[in-house]
CSV table of C-alpha atoms in Angstrom, one decimal:
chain,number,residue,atom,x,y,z
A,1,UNK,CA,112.8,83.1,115.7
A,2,UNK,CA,111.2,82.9,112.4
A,3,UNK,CA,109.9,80.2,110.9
A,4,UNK,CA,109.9,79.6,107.1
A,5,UNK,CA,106.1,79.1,106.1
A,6,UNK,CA,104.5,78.3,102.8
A,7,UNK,CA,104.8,80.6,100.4
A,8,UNK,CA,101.0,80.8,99.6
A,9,UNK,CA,100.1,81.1,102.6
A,10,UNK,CA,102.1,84.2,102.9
A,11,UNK,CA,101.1,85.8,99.5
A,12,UNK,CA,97.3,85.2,100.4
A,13,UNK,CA,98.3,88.6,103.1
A,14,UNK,CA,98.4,90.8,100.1
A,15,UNK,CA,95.2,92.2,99.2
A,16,UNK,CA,93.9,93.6,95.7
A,17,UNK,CA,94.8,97.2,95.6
A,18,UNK,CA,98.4,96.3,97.6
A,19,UNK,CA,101.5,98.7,96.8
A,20,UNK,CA,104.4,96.2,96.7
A,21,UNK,CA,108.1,96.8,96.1
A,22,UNK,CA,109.7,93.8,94.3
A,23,UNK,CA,113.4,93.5,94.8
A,24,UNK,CA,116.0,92.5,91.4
A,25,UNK,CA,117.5,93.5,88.3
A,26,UNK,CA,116.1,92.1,84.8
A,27,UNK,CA,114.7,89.8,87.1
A,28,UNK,CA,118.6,88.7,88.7
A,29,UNK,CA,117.9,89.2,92.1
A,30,UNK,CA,113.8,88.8,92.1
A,31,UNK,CA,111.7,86.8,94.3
A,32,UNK,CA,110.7,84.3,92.4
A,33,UNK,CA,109.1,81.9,94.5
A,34,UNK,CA,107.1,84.9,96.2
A,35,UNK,CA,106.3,86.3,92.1
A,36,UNK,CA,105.3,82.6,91.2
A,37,UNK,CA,102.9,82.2,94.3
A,38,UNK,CA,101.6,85.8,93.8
A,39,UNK,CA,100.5,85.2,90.0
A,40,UNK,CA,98.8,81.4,91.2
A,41,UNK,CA,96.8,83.7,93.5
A,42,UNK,CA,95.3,86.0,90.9
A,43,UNK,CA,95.4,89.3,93.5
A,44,UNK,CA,94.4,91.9,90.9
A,45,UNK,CA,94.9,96.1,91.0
A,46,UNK,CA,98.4,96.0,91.8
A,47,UNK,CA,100.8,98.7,92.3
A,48,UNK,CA,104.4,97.9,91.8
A,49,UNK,CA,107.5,99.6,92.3
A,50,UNK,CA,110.7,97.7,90.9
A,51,UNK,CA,114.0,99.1,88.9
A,52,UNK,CA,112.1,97.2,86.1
A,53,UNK,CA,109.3,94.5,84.6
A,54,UNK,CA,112.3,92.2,83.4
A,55,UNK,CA,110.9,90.3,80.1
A,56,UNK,CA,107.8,88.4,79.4
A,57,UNK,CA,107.8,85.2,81.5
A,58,UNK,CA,110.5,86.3,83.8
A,59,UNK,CA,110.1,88.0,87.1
A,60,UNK,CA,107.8,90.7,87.5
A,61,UNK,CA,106.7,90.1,83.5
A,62,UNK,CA,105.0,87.4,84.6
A,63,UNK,CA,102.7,89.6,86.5
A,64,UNK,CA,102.6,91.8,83.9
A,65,UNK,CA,101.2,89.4,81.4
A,66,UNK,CA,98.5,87.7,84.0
A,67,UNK,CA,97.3,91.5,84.0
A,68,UNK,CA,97.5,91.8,88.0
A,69,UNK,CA,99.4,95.1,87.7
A,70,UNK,CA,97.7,98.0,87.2
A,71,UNK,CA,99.9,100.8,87.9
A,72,UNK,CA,103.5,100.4,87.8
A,73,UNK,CA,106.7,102.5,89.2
A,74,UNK,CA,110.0,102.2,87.2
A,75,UNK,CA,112.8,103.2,86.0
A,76,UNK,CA,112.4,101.4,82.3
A,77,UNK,CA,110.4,98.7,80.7
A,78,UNK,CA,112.3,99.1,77.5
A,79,UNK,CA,113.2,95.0,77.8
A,80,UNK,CA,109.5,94.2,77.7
A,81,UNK,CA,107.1,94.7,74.8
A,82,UNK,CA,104.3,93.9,76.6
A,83,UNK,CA,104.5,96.5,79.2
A,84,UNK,CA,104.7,99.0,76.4
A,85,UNK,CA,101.8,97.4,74.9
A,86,UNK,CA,100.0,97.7,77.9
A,87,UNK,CA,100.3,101.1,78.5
A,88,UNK,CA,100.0,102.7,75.0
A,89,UNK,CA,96.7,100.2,75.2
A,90,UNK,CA,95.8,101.9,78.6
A,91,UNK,CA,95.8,99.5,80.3
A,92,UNK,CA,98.7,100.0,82.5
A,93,UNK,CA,99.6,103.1,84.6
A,94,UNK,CA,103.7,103.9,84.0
A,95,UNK,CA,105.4,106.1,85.8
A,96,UNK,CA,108.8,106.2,84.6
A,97,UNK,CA,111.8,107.3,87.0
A,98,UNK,CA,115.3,108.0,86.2
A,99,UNK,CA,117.2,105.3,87.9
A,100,UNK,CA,119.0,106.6,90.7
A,101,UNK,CA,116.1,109.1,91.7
A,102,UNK,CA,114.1,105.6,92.0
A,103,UNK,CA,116.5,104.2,94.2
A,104,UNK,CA,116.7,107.9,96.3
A,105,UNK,CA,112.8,108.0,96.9
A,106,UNK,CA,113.0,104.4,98.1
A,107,UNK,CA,115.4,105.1,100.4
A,108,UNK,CA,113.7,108.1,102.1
A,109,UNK,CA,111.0,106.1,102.8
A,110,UNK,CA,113.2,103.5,104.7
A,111,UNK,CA,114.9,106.4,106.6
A,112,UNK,CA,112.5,108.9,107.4
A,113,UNK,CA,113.2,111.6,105.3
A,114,UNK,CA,111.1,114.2,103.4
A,115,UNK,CA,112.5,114.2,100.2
A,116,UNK,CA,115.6,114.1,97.5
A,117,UNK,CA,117.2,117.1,95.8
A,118,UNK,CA,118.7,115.5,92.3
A,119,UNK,CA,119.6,117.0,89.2
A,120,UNK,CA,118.6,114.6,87.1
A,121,UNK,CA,115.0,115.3,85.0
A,122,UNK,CA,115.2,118.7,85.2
A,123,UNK,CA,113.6,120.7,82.2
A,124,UNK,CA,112.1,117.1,81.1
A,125,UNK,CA,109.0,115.3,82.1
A,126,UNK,CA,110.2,113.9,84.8
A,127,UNK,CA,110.0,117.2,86.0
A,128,UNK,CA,106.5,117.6,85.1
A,129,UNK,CA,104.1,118.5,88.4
A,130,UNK,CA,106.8,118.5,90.5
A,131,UNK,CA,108.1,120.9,93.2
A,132,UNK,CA,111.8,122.8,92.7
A,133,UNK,CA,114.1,124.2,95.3
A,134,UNK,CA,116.7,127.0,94.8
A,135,UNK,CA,119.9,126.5,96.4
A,136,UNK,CA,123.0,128.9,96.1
A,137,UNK,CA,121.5,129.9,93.0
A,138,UNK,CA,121.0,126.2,91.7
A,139,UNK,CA,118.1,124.7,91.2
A,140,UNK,CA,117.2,121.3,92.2
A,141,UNK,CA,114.2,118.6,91.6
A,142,UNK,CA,112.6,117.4,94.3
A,143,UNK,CA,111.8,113.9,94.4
A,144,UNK,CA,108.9,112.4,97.3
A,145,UNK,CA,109.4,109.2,99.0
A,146,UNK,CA,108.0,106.3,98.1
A,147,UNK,CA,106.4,103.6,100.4
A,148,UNK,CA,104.7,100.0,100.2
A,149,UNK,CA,102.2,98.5,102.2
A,150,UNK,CA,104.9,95.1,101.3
A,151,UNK,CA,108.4,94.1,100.1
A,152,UNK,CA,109.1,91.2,98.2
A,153,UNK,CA,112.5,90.7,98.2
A,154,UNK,CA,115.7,88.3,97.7
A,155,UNK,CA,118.6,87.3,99.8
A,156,UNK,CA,121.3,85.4,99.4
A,157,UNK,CA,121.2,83.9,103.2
A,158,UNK,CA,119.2,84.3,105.9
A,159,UNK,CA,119.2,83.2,109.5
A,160,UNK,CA,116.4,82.1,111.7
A,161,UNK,CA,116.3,85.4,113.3
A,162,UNK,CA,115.4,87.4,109.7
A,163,UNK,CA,119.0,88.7,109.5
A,164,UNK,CA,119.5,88.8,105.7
A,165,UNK,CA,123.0,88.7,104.0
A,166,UNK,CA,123.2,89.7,99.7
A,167,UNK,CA,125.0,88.9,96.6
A,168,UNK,CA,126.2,90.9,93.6
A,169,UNK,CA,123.7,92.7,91.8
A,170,UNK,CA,120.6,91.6,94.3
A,171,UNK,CA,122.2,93.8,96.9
A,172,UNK,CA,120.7,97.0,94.1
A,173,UNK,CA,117.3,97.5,95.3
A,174,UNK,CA,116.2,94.4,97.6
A,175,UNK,CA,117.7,96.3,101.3
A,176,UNK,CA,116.0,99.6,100.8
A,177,UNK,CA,112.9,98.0,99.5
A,178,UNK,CA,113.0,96.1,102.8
A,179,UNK,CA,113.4,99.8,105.2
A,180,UNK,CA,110.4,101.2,103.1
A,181,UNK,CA,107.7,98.4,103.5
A,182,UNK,CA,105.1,97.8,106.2
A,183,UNK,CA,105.8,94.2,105.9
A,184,UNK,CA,109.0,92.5,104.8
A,185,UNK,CA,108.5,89.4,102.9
A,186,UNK,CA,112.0,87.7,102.5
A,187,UNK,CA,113.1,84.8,99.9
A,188,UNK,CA,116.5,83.3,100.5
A,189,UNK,CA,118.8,81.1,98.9
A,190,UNK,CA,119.8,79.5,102.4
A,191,UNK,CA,118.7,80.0,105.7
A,192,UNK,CA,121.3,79.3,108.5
A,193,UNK,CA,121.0,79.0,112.4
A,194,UNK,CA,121.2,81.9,114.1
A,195,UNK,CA,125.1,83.1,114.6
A,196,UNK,CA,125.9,81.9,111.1
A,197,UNK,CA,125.9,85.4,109.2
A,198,UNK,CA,128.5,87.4,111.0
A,199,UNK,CA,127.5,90.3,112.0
A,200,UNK,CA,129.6,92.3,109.2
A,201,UNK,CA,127.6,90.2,106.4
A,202,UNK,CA,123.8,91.4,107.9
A,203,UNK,CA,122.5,94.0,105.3
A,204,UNK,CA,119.0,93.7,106.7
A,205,UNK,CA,118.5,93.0,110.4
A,206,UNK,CA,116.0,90.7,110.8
A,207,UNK,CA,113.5,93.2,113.3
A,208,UNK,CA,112.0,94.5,110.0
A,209,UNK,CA,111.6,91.2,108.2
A,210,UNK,CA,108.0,89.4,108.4
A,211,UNK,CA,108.0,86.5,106.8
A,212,UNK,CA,110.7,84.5,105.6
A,213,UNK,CA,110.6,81.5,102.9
A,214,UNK,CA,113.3,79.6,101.1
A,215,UNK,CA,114.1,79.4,97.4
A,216,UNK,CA,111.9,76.8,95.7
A,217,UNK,CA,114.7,73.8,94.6
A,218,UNK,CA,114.5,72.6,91.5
């Protein structure tokens, strides 16, 4: 059974220099109790790896603009001027990631696997420094895993056990995020008694979740 604890007690786990994977879209499906909690704390030398920074004063661009983040691993930041600013300044590091490789490399982390062989970036910087593979003629990118020392995600419902259930678009990047972490650190909208989620509705199984917190109501 897992207890929801205060969320700034659970933020004051993550060190300076953490890697985290933040769950959402544009901020739709973001932690934002955990993001809120993180920014109050001031943890500085950040790594993050999200689909995106969202917009200044939303989601992750709030930790953008407290300057906590100082290397960042995305697929665009096209929404947000002040990540832009911040790296032509130098004072972000951006690695940008087509999309669905992003998604890929998260995912071999979760499930053990070396690698991805995509398509897309090839002959572009994507490409740049990176390793190829010929197959049947063909050749193919190969993108590394990436991993997190913690998740931050979002859930929809959760039980007492950590089981975690999604909705719409939070269901993108918030259950791989959660295989690819050392620690799980959930946010949900409800959480339930255990036996509530049917087994059918579990996305995450609760074994890999650490901590688990409910949305802040306003």
């Amino acid at each position: 059974m897992k207890i929801a604890k205060n969320v700034d007690e659970i933020i004051r786990c993550i060190l300076p220099g953490s890697t985290l994977m933040i769950g959402g879209f544009m901020g739709v499906g973001s932690p934002h109790r955990m993001i809120n909690a993180l920014v109050k704390s001031g943890q500085a030398n950040l790594t993050v790896i999200a689909n995106d920074t969202a917009m200044p004063g939303v989601g992750i661009g709030k930790l953008i603009s407290s300057g906590q983040i100082s290397r960042v691993i995305t697929s665009h930041i096209g929404l947000n001027p002040e990540t832009q600013k911040k790296m032509f300044a130098g004072e972000i590091q951006v690695e940008l990631v087509p999309q669905g490789s992003l998604a890929e490399r998260i995912r071999c982390a979760g499930y053990g696997l070396g690698g991805a062989l995509v398509k897309t970036g090839l002959g572009t910087l994507a490409a740049e420094n990176k390793s190829t593979v010929i197959i049947n003629n063909e050749t193919w990118l190969l993108e590394l895993p990436l991993f997190a020392d913690f998740a931050l995600i979002h859930a929809h419902q959760a039980d007492y056990f950590g089981n975690l259930s999604y909705q719409l678009t939070a269901t993108n990047f918030n259950p791989v995020m959660a295989m690819a972490a050392k620690k799980v650190f959930a946010e949900a909208n409800e959480i339930l008694p255990v036996g509530m989620i049917t087994p059918n509705d579990v996305t995450t199984p609760g074994v890999i979740v650490d901590e688990l917190i409910a949305v802040e109501r306003i």
